[in-house]
């Protein structure tokens, strides 16, 4: 069977004025169905650009990206939108909720176009999965950061995605709320087998995932198990690396 995600020599080039910049520079790697991994690296190393490509928000300038064996680069905008809608759930650092809508209406949004009479019931079920049954009619301003992020997770879940892409999901949260969010993401992986990719600056978040991919200057510079990553950080802290 084809890997869920397969990148081969993927490059994304942006023009800074007249100077081309490779935000992603020749990245190759696979993700199998059911993996939980984190992507780490300094600011500007290309993590978000990579996530946008994986999430079909953007296409590679060069190289190939196959999702479930299909070459995404060959899809038109409509087809890309369909793949996004069916297969991919996004979670953002700043939640990206609509302020005038209740929690349940925010979660319902991705279902509006695909229709379905039971979209409200499904949205309520998704909010229940993240422990927010008591907050259905609250608006984002009436929720804590951690609760808003849980609404964000419910909105990603409501489509039954095969992949969840989370770009710095704990970046705006206090330590405890961040832990709560990670617990939910771990549970989605452990109990429901959802593939989860997390971009993070937090070494503890990275260490908690099975696999850690490190980027620098648009390139993939390490692809480690969590244990190897923790060990390397220890050596680096002692000045041995
Ligand atoms: P990260 O998420 O790791 O901080 P990004 O993927 O956001 O990194 O950015 C990688 C590089 O690409 C940076 O140098 C950034 O300035 C550049 N870049 C990202 N998006 C664009 C864009 N839309 N236009 C031009 N340059 C961009
Ligand atoms: Mg980023």
GROMACS .gro file of C-alpha atoms and ligand atoms in nm:
model
  269
    1UNK     CA    1   0.000   0.000   0.000
    2UNK     CA    2   0.116   0.355  -0.076
    3UNK     CA    3   0.214   0.567   0.224
    4UNK     CA    4  -0.048   0.818   0.336
    5UNK     CA    5   0.192   1.103   0.256
    6UNK     CA    6   0.487   1.079   0.022
    7UNK     CA    7   0.706   1.380  -0.059
    8UNK     CA    8   0.980   1.352  -0.315
    9UNK     CA    9   1.230   1.634  -0.350
   10UNK     CA   10   0.964   1.896  -0.283
   11UNK     CA   11   1.065   2.260  -0.323
   12UNK     CA   12   0.859   2.575  -0.272
   13UNK     CA   13   1.010   2.893  -0.410
   14UNK     CA   14   0.890   3.243  -0.329
   15UNK     CA   15   1.013   3.561  -0.490
   16UNK     CA   16   1.140   3.823  -0.244
   17UNK     CA   17   1.134   4.116  -0.484
   18UNK     CA   18   1.340   3.963  -0.762
   19UNK     CA   19   1.533   3.716  -0.544
   20UNK     CA   20   1.400   3.360  -0.534
   21UNK     CA   21   1.386   3.209  -0.183
   22UNK     CA   22   1.340   2.838  -0.128
   23UNK     CA   23   1.105   2.827   0.171
   24UNK     CA   24   1.109   2.449   0.131
   25UNK     CA   25   1.422   2.315  -0.036
   26UNK     CA   26   1.421   1.957  -0.161
   27UNK     CA   27   1.231   1.776   0.113
   28UNK     CA   28   1.165   1.402   0.082
   29UNK     CA   29   0.985   1.195   0.342
   30UNK     CA   30   0.693   0.960   0.398
   31UNK     CA   31   0.425   0.947   0.663
   32UNK     CA   32   0.238   0.621   0.718
   33UNK     CA   33  -0.124   0.607   0.817
   34UNK     CA   34  -0.163   0.627   1.194
   35UNK     CA   35   0.164   0.806   1.272
   36UNK     CA   36   0.194   1.088   1.526
   37UNK     CA   37   0.485   1.316   1.449
   38UNK     CA   38   0.613   1.664   1.517
   39UNK     CA   39   0.800   1.905   1.294
   40UNK     CA   40   1.052   2.130   1.470
   41UNK     CA   41   1.296   2.397   1.357
   42UNK     CA   42   1.378   2.766   1.400
   43UNK     CA   43   1.150   3.043   1.279
   44UNK     CA   44   1.163   3.077   0.904
   45UNK     CA   45   1.286   2.720   0.848
   46UNK     CA   46   0.986   2.636   0.629
   47UNK     CA   47   0.759   2.447   0.870
   48UNK     CA   48   0.440   2.635   0.788
   49UNK     CA   49   0.512   2.629   0.415
   50UNK     CA   50   0.556   2.252   0.439
   51UNK     CA   51   0.230   2.218   0.633
   52UNK     CA   52   0.046   2.428   0.373
   53UNK     CA   53   0.169   2.195   0.102
   54UNK     CA   54   0.076   1.885   0.302
   55UNK     CA   55  -0.267   2.037   0.366
   56UNK     CA   56  -0.323   2.113  -0.003
   57UNK     CA   57  -0.346   2.486   0.067
   58UNK     CA   58  -0.047   2.529  -0.161
   59UNK     CA   59   0.128   2.320  -0.425
   60UNK     CA   60   0.501   2.250  -0.464
   61UNK     CA   61   0.704   2.456  -0.713
   62UNK     CA   62   0.902   2.139  -0.786
   63UNK     CA   63   0.898   1.777  -0.680
   64UNK     CA   64   0.599   1.554  -0.610
   65UNK     CA   65   0.354   1.520  -0.326
   66UNK     CA   66   0.139   1.209  -0.329
   67UNK     CA   67  -0.151   1.181  -0.085
   68UNK     CA   68  -0.284   0.827  -0.058
   69UNK     CA   69  -0.101   0.754  -0.381
   70UNK     CA   70  -0.253   1.044  -0.577
   71UNK     CA   71  -0.022   1.311  -0.717
   72UNK     CA   72  -0.158   1.632  -0.564
   73UNK     CA   73   0.038   1.849  -0.810
   74UNK     CA   74  -0.191   1.732  -1.090
   75UNK     CA   75  -0.513   1.842  -0.922
   76UNK     CA   76  -0.690   2.164  -1.016
   77UNK     CA   77  -0.811   2.414  -0.753
   78UNK     CA   78  -1.152   2.250  -0.726
   79UNK     CA   79  -1.007   1.905  -0.675
   80UNK     CA   80  -0.758   2.041  -0.420
   81UNK     CA   81  -1.045   2.198  -0.226
   82UNK     CA   82  -1.226   1.865  -0.229
   83UNK     CA   83  -0.924   1.679  -0.093
   84UNK     CA   84  -0.888   1.943   0.179
   85UNK     CA   85  -1.253   1.919   0.268
   86UNK     CA   86  -1.263   1.542   0.286
   87UNK     CA   87  -0.930   1.433   0.421
   88UNK     CA   88  -0.760   1.711   0.615
   89UNK     CA   89  -0.836   1.882   0.943
   90UNK     CA   90  -0.642   2.199   1.030
   91UNK     CA   91  -0.566   2.337   1.375
   92UNK     CA   92  -0.412   2.684   1.403
   93UNK     CA   93  -0.205   2.862   1.666
   94UNK     CA   94  -0.458   3.143   1.691
   95UNK     CA   95  -0.764   2.912   1.663
   96UNK     CA   96  -0.915   3.108   1.367
   97UNK     CA   97  -1.271   3.098   1.503
   98UNK     CA   98  -1.538   3.338   1.380
   99UNK     CA   99  -1.608   3.572   1.673
  100UNK     CA  100  -1.981   3.622   1.611
  101UNK     CA  101  -2.062   3.254   1.593
  102UNK     CA  102  -2.128   3.014   1.880
  103UNK     CA  103  -1.897   2.719   1.939
  104UNK     CA  104  -2.134   2.479   1.768
  105UNK     CA  105  -2.182   2.711   1.468
  106UNK     CA  106  -1.804   2.744   1.429
  107UNK     CA  107  -1.768   2.366   1.427
  108UNK     CA  108  -2.054   2.336   1.178
  109UNK     CA  109  -1.891   2.569   0.923
  110UNK     CA  110  -1.685   2.308   0.734
  111UNK     CA  111  -2.004   2.105   0.680
  112UNK     CA  112  -2.207   2.391   0.533
  113UNK     CA  113  -2.109   2.324   0.173
  114UNK     CA  114  -2.115   1.948   0.185
  115UNK     CA  115  -2.468   1.982   0.326
  116UNK     CA  116  -2.605   1.705   0.543
  117UNK     CA  117  -2.911   1.753   0.759
  118UNK     CA  118  -2.734   1.617   1.062
  119UNK     CA  119  -2.453   1.876   1.060
  120UNK     CA  120  -2.565   2.030   1.389
  121UNK     CA  121  -2.582   1.693   1.559
  122UNK     CA  122  -2.238   1.601   1.424
  123UNK     CA  123  -2.095   1.934   1.545
  124UNK     CA  124  -2.235   1.877   1.892
  125UNK     CA  125  -2.084   1.528   1.892
  126UNK     CA  126  -1.744   1.669   1.791
  127UNK     CA  127  -1.760   1.923   2.075
  128UNK     CA  128  -1.847   1.642   2.312
  129UNK     CA  129  -1.535   1.453   2.201
  130UNK     CA  130  -1.319   1.747   2.314
  131UNK     CA  131  -1.507   1.786   2.642
  132UNK     CA  132  -1.704   2.099   2.553
  133UNK     CA  133  -2.065   1.977   2.576
  134UNK     CA  134  -2.131   2.248   2.832
  135UNK     CA  135  -2.013   2.529   2.603
  136UNK     CA  136  -2.214   2.476   2.284
  137UNK     CA  137  -2.369   2.822   2.262
  138UNK     CA  138  -2.073   3.020   2.395
  139UNK     CA  139  -1.898   3.257   2.160
  140UNK     CA  140  -1.516   3.257   2.131
  141UNK     CA  141  -1.483   3.566   2.357
  142UNK     CA  142  -1.670   3.377   2.628
  143UNK     CA  143  -1.420   3.090   2.617
  144UNK     CA  144  -1.065   3.052   2.752
  145UNK     CA  145  -0.776   3.005   2.508
  146UNK     CA  146  -0.767   2.633   2.579
  147UNK     CA  147  -1.141   2.605   2.523
  148UNK     CA  148  -1.116   2.800   2.197
  149UNK     CA  149  -0.847   2.563   2.079
  150UNK     CA  150  -1.071   2.268   2.169
  151UNK     CA  151  -1.341   2.423   1.948
  152UNK     CA  152  -1.070   2.441   1.679
  153UNK     CA  153  -1.000   2.070   1.724
  154UNK     CA  154  -1.372   1.989   1.709
  155UNK     CA  155  -1.398   2.189   1.384
  156UNK     CA  156  -1.112   1.981   1.242
  157UNK     CA  157  -1.271   1.656   1.363
  158UNK     CA  158  -1.622   1.714   1.236
  159UNK     CA  159  -1.522   1.618   0.882
  160UNK     CA  160  -1.378   1.283   0.997
  161UNK     CA  161  -1.037   1.365   0.847
  162UNK     CA  162  -0.768   1.103   0.789
  163UNK     CA  163  -0.501   1.360   0.879
  164UNK     CA  164  -0.488   1.639   1.134
  165UNK     CA  165  -0.233   1.914   1.067
  166UNK     CA  166  -0.168   2.136   1.368
  167UNK     CA  167   0.059   2.442   1.326
  168UNK     CA  168   0.182   2.545   1.673
  169UNK     CA  169  -0.144   2.433   1.841
  170UNK     CA  170  -0.012   2.512   2.191
  171UNK     CA  171   0.184   2.824   2.094
  172UNK     CA  172  -0.064   3.071   2.246
  173UNK     CA  173  -0.158   2.867   2.553
  174UNK     CA  174  -0.047   2.849   2.914
  175UNK     CA  175   0.133   2.532   3.019
  176UNK     CA  176  -0.169   2.348   3.157
  177UNK     CA  177  -0.399   2.431   2.863
  178UNK     CA  178  -0.121   2.323   2.627
  179UNK     CA  179  -0.098   1.990   2.809
  180UNK     CA  180  -0.475   1.945   2.781
  181UNK     CA  181  -0.463   2.009   2.407
  182UNK     CA  182  -0.178   1.760   2.363
  183UNK     CA  183  -0.372   1.502   2.563
  184UNK     CA  184  -0.663   1.538   2.320
  185UNK     CA  185  -0.434   1.507   2.015
  186UNK     CA  186  -0.268   1.200   2.167
  187UNK     CA  187  -0.608   1.044   2.236
  188UNK     CA  188  -0.721   1.102   1.876
  189UNK     CA  189  -0.409   0.921   1.763
  190UNK     CA  190  -0.406   0.641   2.021
  191UNK     CA  191  -0.776   0.565   2.032
  192UNK     CA  192  -0.898   0.653   1.685
  193UNK     CA  193  -0.585   0.597   1.477
  194UNK     CA  194  -0.592   0.944   1.322
  195UNK     CA  195  -0.264   1.055   1.165
  196UNK     CA  196  -0.145   1.371   1.341
  197UNK     CA  197   0.132   1.615   1.238
  198UNK     CA  198   0.222   1.887   1.484
  199UNK     CA  199   0.448   2.184   1.412
  200UNK     CA  200   0.591   2.302   1.741
  201UNK     CA  201   0.854   2.519   1.909
  202UNK     CA  202   0.805   2.336   2.238
  203UNK     CA  203   1.067   2.062   2.294
  204UNK     CA  204   0.834   1.884   2.538
  205UNK     CA  205   0.558   1.868   2.281
  206UNK     CA  206   0.805   1.729   2.027
  207UNK     CA  207   0.943   1.475   2.276
  208UNK     CA  208   0.591   1.345   2.340
  209UNK     CA  209   0.540   1.236   1.978
  210UNK     CA  210   0.674   0.911   1.830
  211UNK     CA  211   0.875   1.078   1.559
  212UNK     CA  212   1.042   1.418   1.530
  213UNK     CA  213   1.133   1.575   1.197
  214UNK     CA  214   1.371   1.874   1.214
  215UNK     CA  215   1.392   2.147   0.951
  216UNK     CA  216   1.651   2.414   0.886
  217UNK     CA  217   1.666   2.658   0.594
  218UNK     CA  218   1.385   2.474   0.418
  219UNK     CA  219   1.557   2.137   0.436
  220UNK     CA  220   1.494   1.832   0.647
  221UNK     CA  221   1.802   1.792   0.870
  222UNK     CA  222   1.691   1.511   1.102
  223UNK     CA  223   1.420   1.247   1.122
  224UNK     CA  224   1.434   1.080   1.461
  225UNK     CA  225   1.235   0.875   1.705
  226UNK     CA  226   1.136   1.068   2.014
  227UNK     CA  227   1.408   0.889   2.219
  228UNK     CA  228   1.683   0.987   1.976
  229UNK     CA  229   1.557   1.344   1.981
  230UNK     CA  230   1.559   1.363   2.361
  231UNK     CA  231   1.909   1.209   2.371
  232UNK     CA  232   2.040   1.459   2.115
  233UNK     CA  233   1.896   1.750   2.312
  234UNK     CA  234   2.070   1.622   2.627
  235UNK     CA  235   2.405   1.603   2.446
  236UNK     CA  236   2.353   1.948   2.296
  237UNK     CA  237   2.275   2.090   2.641
  238UNK     CA  238   2.605   1.943   2.770
  239UNK     CA  239   2.790   2.103   2.481
  240UNK     CA  240   2.882   1.767   2.325
  241UNK     CA  241   2.718   1.841   1.991
  242LIG     P1  242   0.832   2.872   0.969
  242LIG     O1  243   0.689   2.830   0.972
  242LIG     O2  244   0.929   2.761   0.994
  242LIG     O3  245   0.860   2.988   1.060
  242LIG     P2  246   0.773   2.963   0.700
  242LIG     O4  247   0.734   2.839   0.625
  242LIG     O5  248   0.663   3.049   0.747
  242LIG     O6  249   0.868   2.921   0.822
  242LIG     O7  250   0.869   3.049   0.610
  242LIG     C1  251   0.987   2.997   0.547
  242LIG     C2  252   1.054   3.105   0.465
  242LIG     O8  253   0.974   3.138   0.351
  242LIG     C3  254   1.075   3.235   0.539
  242LIG     O9  255   1.197   3.289   0.498
  242LIG     C4  256   0.959   3.320   0.493
  242LIG    O10  257   0.992   3.456   0.499
  242LIG     C5  258   0.938   3.273   0.351
  242LIG     N1  259   0.797   3.283   0.309
  242LIG     C6  260   0.693   3.214   0.363
  242LIG     N2  261   0.577   3.242   0.301
  242LIG     C7  262   0.609   3.333   0.205
  242LIG     C8  263   0.533   3.404   0.106
  242LIG     N3  264   0.401   3.385   0.093
  242LIG     N4  265   0.600   3.491   0.025
  242LIG     C9  266   0.732   3.508   0.037
  242LIG     N5  267   0.810   3.445   0.127
  242LIG    C10  268   0.749   3.359   0.210
  243LIG    MG1  269   0.533   2.892   1.099
   0.00000   0.00000   0.00000
